[in-house]
mmCIF file of C-alpha atoms in Angstrom:
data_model
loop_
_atom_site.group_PDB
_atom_site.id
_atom_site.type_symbol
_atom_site.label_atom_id
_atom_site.label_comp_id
_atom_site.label_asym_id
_atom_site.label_seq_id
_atom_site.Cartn_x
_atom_site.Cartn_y
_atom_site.Cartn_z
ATOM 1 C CA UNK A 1 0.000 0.000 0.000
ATOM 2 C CA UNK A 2 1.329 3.790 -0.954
ATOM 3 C CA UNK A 3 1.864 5.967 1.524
ATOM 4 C CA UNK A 4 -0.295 8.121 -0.640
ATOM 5 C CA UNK A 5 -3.418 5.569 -0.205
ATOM 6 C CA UNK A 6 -2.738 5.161 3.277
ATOM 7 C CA UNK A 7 -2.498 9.181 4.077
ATOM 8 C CA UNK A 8 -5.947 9.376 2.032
ATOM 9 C CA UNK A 9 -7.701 6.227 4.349
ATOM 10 C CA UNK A 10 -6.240 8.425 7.326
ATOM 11 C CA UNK A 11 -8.036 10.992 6.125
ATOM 12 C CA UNK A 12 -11.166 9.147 5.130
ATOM 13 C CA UNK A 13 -11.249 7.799 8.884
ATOM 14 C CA UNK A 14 -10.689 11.471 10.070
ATOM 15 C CA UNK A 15 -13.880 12.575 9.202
ATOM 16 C CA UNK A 16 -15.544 10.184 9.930
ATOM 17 C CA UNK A 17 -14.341 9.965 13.614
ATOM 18 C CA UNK A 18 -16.562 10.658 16.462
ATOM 19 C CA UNK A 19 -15.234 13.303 19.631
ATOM 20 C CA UNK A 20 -14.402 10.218 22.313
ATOM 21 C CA UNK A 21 -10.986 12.308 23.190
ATOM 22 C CA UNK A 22 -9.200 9.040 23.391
ATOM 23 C CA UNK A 23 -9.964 7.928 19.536
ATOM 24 C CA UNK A 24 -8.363 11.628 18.689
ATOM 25 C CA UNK A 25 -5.465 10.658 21.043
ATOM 26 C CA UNK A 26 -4.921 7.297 19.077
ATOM 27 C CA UNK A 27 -5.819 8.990 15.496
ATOM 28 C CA UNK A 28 -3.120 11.353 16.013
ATOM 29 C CA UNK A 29 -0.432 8.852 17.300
ATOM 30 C CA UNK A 30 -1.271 6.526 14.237
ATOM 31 C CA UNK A 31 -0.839 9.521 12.029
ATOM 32 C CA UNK A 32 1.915 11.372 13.422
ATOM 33 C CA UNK A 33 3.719 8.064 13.241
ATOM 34 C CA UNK A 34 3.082 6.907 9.742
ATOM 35 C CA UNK A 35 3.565 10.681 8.462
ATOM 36 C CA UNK A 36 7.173 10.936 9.837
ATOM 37 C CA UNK A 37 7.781 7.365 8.123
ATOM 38 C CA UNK A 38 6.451 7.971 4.554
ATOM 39 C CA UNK A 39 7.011 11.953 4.180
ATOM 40 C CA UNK A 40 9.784 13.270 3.132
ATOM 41 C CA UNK A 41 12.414 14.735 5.735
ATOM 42 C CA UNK A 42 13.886 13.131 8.697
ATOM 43 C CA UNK A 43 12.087 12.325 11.620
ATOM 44 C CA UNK A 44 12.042 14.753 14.569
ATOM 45 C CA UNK A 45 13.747 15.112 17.359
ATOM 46 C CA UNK A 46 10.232 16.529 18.678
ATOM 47 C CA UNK A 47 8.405 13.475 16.963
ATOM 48 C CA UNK A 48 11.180 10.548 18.589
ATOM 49 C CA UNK A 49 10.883 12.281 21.893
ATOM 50 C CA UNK A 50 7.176 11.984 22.227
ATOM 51 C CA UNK A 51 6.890 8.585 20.943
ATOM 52 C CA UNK A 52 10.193 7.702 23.456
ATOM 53 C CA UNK A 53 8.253 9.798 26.505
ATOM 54 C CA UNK A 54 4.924 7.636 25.768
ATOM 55 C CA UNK A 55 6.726 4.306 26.218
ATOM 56 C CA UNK A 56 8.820 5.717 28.976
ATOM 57 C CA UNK A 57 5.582 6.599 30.809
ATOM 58 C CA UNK A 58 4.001 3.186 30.070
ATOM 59 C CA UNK A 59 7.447 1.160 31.591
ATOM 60 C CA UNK A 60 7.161 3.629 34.515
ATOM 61 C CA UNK A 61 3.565 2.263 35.068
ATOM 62 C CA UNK A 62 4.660 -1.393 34.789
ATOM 63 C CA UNK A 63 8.138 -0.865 36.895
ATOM 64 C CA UNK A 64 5.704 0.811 39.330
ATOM 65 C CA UNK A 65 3.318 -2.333 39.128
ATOM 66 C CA UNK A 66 0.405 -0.263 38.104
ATOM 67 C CA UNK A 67 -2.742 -1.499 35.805
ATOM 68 C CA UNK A 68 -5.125 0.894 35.280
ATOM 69 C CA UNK A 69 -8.471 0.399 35.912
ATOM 70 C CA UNK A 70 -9.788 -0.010 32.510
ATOM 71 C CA UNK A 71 -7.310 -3.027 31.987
ATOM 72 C CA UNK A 72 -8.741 -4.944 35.007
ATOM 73 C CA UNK A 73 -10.761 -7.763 35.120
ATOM 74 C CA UNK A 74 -14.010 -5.842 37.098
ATOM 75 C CA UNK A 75 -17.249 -7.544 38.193
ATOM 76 C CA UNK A 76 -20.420 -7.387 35.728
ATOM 77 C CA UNK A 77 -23.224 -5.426 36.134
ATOM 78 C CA UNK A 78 -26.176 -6.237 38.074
ATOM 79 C CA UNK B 1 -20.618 6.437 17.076
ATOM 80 C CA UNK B 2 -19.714 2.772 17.980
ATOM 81 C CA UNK B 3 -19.318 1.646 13.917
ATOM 82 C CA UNK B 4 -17.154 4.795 13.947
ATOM 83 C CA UNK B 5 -14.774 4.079 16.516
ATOM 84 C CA UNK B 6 -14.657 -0.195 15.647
ATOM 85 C CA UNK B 7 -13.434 1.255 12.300
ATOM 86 C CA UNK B 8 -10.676 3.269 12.810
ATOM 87 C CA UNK B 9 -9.588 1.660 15.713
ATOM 88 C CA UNK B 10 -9.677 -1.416 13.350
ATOM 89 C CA UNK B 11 -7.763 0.667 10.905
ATOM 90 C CA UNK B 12 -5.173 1.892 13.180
ATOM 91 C CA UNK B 13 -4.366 -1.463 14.217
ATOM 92 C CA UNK B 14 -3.922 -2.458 10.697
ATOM 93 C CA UNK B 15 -1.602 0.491 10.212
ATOM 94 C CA UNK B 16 0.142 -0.170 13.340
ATOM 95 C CA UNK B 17 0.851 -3.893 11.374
ATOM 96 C CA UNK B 18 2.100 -2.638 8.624
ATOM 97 C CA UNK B 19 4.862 -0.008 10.381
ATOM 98 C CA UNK B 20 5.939 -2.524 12.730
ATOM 99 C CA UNK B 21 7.165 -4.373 9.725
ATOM 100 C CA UNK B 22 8.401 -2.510 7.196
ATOM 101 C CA UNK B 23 11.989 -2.247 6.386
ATOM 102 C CA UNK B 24 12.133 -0.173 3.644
ATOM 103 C CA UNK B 25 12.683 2.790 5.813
ATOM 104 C CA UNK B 26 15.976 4.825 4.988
ATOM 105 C CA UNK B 27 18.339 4.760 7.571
ATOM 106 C CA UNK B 28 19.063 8.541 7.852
ATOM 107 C CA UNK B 29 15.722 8.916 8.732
ATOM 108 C CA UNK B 30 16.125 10.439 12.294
ATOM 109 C CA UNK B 31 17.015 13.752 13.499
ATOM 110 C CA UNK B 32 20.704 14.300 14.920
ATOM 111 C CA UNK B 33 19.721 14.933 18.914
ATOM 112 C CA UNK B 34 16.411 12.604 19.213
ATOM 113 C CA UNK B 35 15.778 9.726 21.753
ATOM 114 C CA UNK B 36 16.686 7.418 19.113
ATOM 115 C CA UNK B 37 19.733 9.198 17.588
ATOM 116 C CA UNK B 38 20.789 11.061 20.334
ATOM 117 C CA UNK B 39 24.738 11.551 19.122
ATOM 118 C CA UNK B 40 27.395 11.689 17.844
ATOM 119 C CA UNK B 41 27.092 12.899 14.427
ATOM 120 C CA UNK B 42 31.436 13.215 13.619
ATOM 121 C CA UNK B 43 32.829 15.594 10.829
ATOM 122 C CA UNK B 44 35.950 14.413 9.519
ATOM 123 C CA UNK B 45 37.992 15.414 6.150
ATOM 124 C CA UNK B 46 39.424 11.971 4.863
ATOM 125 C CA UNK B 47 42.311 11.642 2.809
ATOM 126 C CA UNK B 48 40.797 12.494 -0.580
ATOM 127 C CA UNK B 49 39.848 15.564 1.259
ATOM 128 C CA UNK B 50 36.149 15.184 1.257
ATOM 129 C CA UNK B 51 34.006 15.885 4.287
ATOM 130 C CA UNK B 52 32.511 12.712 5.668
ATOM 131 C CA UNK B 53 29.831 12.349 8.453
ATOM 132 C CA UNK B 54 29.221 9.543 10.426
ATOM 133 C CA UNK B 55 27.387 9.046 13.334
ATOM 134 C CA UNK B 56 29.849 6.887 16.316
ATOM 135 C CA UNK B 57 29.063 3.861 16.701
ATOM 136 C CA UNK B 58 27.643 4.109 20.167
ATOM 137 C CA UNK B 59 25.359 6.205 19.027
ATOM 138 C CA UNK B 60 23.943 5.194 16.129
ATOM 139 C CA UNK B 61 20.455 6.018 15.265
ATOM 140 C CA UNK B 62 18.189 3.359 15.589
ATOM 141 C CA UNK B 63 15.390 3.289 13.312
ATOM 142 C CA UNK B 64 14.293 -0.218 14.126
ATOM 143 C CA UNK B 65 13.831 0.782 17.978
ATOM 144 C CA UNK B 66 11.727 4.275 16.677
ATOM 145 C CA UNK B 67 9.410 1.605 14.494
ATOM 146 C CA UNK B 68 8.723 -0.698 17.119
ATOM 147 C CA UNK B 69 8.156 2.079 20.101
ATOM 148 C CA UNK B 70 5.801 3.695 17.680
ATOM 149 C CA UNK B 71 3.768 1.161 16.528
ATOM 150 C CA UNK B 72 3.564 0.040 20.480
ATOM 151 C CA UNK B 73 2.981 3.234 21.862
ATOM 152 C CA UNK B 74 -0.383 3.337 18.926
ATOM 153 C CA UNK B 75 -1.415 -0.607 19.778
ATOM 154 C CA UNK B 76 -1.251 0.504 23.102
ATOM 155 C CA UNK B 77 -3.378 3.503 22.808
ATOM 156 C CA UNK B 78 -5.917 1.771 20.880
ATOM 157 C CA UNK B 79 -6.512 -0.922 23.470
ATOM 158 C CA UNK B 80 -6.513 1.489 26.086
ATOM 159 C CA UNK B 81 -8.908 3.166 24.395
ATOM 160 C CA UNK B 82 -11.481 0.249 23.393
ATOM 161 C CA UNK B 83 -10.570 -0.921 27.219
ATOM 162 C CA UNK B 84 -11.485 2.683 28.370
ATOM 163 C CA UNK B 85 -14.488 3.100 26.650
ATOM 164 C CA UNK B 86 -15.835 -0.208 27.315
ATOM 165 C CA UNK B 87 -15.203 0.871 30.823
ATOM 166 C CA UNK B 88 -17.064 4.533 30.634
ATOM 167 C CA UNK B 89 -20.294 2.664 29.083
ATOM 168 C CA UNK B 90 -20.514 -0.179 30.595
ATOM 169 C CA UNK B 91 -24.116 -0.169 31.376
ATOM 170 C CA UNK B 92 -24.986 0.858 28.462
ATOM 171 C CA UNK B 93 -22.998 -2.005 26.501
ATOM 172 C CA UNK B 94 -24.118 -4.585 29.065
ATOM 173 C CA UNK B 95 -27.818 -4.180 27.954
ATOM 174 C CA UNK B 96 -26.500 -4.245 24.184
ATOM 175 C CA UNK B 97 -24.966 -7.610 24.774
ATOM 176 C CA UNK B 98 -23.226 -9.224 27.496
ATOM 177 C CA UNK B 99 -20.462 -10.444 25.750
ATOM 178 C CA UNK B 100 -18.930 -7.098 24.619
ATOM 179 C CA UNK B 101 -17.418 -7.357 28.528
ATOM 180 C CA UNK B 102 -16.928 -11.043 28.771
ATOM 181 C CA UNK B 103 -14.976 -10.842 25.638
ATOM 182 C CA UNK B 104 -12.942 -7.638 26.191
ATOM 183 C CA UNK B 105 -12.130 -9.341 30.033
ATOM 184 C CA UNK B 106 -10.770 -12.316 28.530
ATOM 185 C CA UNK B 107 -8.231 -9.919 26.425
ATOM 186 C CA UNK B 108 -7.424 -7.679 29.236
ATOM 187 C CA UNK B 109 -5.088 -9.704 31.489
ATOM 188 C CA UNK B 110 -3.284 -10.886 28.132
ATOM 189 C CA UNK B 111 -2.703 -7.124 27.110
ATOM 190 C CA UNK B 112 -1.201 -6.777 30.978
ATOM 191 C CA UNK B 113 0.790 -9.852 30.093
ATOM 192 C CA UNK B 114 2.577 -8.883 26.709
ATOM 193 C CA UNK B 115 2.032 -4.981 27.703
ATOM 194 C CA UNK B 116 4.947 -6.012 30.741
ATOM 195 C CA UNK B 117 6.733 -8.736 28.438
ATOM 196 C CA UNK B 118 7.151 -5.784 25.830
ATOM 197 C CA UNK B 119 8.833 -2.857 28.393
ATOM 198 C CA UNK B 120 10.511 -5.792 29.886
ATOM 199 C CA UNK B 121 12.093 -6.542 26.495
ATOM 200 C CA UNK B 122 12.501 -3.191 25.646
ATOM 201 C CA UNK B 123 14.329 -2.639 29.127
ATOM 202 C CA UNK B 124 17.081 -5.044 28.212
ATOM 203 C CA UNK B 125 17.403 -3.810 24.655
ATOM 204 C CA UNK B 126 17.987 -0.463 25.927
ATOM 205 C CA UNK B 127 20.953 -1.687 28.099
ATOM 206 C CA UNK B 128 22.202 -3.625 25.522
ATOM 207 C CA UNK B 129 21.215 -3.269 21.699
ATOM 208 C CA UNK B 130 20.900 -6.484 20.243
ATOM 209 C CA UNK B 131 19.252 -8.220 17.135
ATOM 210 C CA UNK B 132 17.661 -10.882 19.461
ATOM 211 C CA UNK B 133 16.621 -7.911 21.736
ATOM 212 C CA UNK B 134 14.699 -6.136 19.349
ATOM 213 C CA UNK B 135 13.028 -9.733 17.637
ATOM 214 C CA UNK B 136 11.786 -10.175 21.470
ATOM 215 C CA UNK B 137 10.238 -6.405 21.308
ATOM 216 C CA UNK B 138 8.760 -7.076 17.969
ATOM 217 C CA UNK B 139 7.345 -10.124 18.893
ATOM 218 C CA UNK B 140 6.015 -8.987 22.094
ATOM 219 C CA UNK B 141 4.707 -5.844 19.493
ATOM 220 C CA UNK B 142 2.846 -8.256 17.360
ATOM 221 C CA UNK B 143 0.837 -10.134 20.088
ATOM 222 C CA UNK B 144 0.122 -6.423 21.686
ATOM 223 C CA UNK B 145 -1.330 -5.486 17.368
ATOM 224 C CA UNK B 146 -3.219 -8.988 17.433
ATOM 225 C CA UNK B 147 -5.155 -8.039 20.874
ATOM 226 C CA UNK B 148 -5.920 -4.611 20.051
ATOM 227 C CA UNK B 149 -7.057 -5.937 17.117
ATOM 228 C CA UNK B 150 -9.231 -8.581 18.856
ATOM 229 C CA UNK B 151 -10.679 -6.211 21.431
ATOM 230 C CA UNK B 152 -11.441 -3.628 18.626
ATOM 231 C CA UNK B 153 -13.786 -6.792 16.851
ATOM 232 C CA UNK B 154 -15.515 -6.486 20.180
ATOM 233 C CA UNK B 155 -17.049 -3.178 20.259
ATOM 234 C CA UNK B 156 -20.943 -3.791 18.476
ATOM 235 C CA UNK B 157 -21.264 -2.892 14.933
ATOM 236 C CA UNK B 158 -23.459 0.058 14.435
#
């Protein structure tokens, strides 16, 4: 698949996507990340820091033994 | 609202996929100064006279490790988010069908699993870059794509 085609499905998706704020969170990580891959130009130093800080904050969870909530097993509703 | 967020959560998986595995990335890709080229970028005249620039060996940027973190950091996101929302309307999907839950809580403690097997790998690669490091991060990368995946099939079809 181009990059071309897959910049244009990004886009298709974009307006289509609803206002949850954490499907714009994961939009824009999906796009920032396959933009800096396929467009011309070097990566970032801005764009490799955020991605590094993301998983750096995700290890600090697990070194921390945190789960968050939504990634627990919680009873059903009655 | 639901068919909207199964589908690009569905997409973004898919993308996620296809970054985590391709290789046809050019190598001088990354900014001079990043987290995953963060130095030494040496001038030097050789003998012909011509300015070469290399980066020291130490230091050299890693592409491979920028791929992986950033198709983790989006699978991660997008289970988060299906495991978030699922979460924030429970009720509401509980009443639409029981299983959306039971499904999702049979993927979550697998996603805790690989989510710890994947910083755990990524851990020891940072301390000491290796082929096999980063094959234990991308494999740990793919089972973290094929969950998101599977929890995004959850959420109801509009």
């Amino acid at each position: 698949m181009s990059a071309a085609a897959i910049l244009t499905i990004i886009s298709g998706i974009q307006a289509a996507i609803s206002a949850a704020p954490g499907v714009i969170d994961v939009f824009n990580k999906a796009k920032a990340l396959i933009t800096s891959l396929f467009a011309a130009g070097k990566i970032t130093k801005a764009q490799q820091d955020a991605i590094h800080a993301h998983v750096d904050s995700i290890a600090a969870m697990v070194n921390a033994g945190i789960v968050p909530d939504a990634w627990t097993v919680e009873k059903d509703p009655e | 609202m639901k068919h909207t967020l199964r589908s690009y959560i569905s997409m973004a998986v898919l993308l996620g996929g296809i970054i985590a595995f391709d290789t046809g990335c050019k190598s001088n890709k990354l900014e001079e100064g990043g987290a995953y080229a963060p130095g030494l970028f040496l001038v030097s005249t050789n003998a012909s006279g011509a300015v070469v620039t290399n980066f020291s060996a130490a230091y050299a940027p890693d592409l491979a490790f920028y791929v992986a973190d950033g198709a983790f950091s989006v699978a991660y996101a997008t289970a988060d988010t299906v495991f978030t929302f699922e979460r924030n309307n429970r009720d509401m999907l509980w009443r639409l069908s029981p299983d959306i839950k039971k499904v999702l809580d049979g993927i979550r403690p697998q996603a805790v699993e690989v989510r710890n097997k994947y910083i755990a790998a990524r851990t020891a690669y940072l301390q000491t870059p290796t082929p096999a490091g980063l094959s234990a991060m991308n494999e740990a990368l793919s089972r973290m794509n094929n969950l998101a995946a599977a929890a995004s099939a959850a959420l109801p079809k509009k």
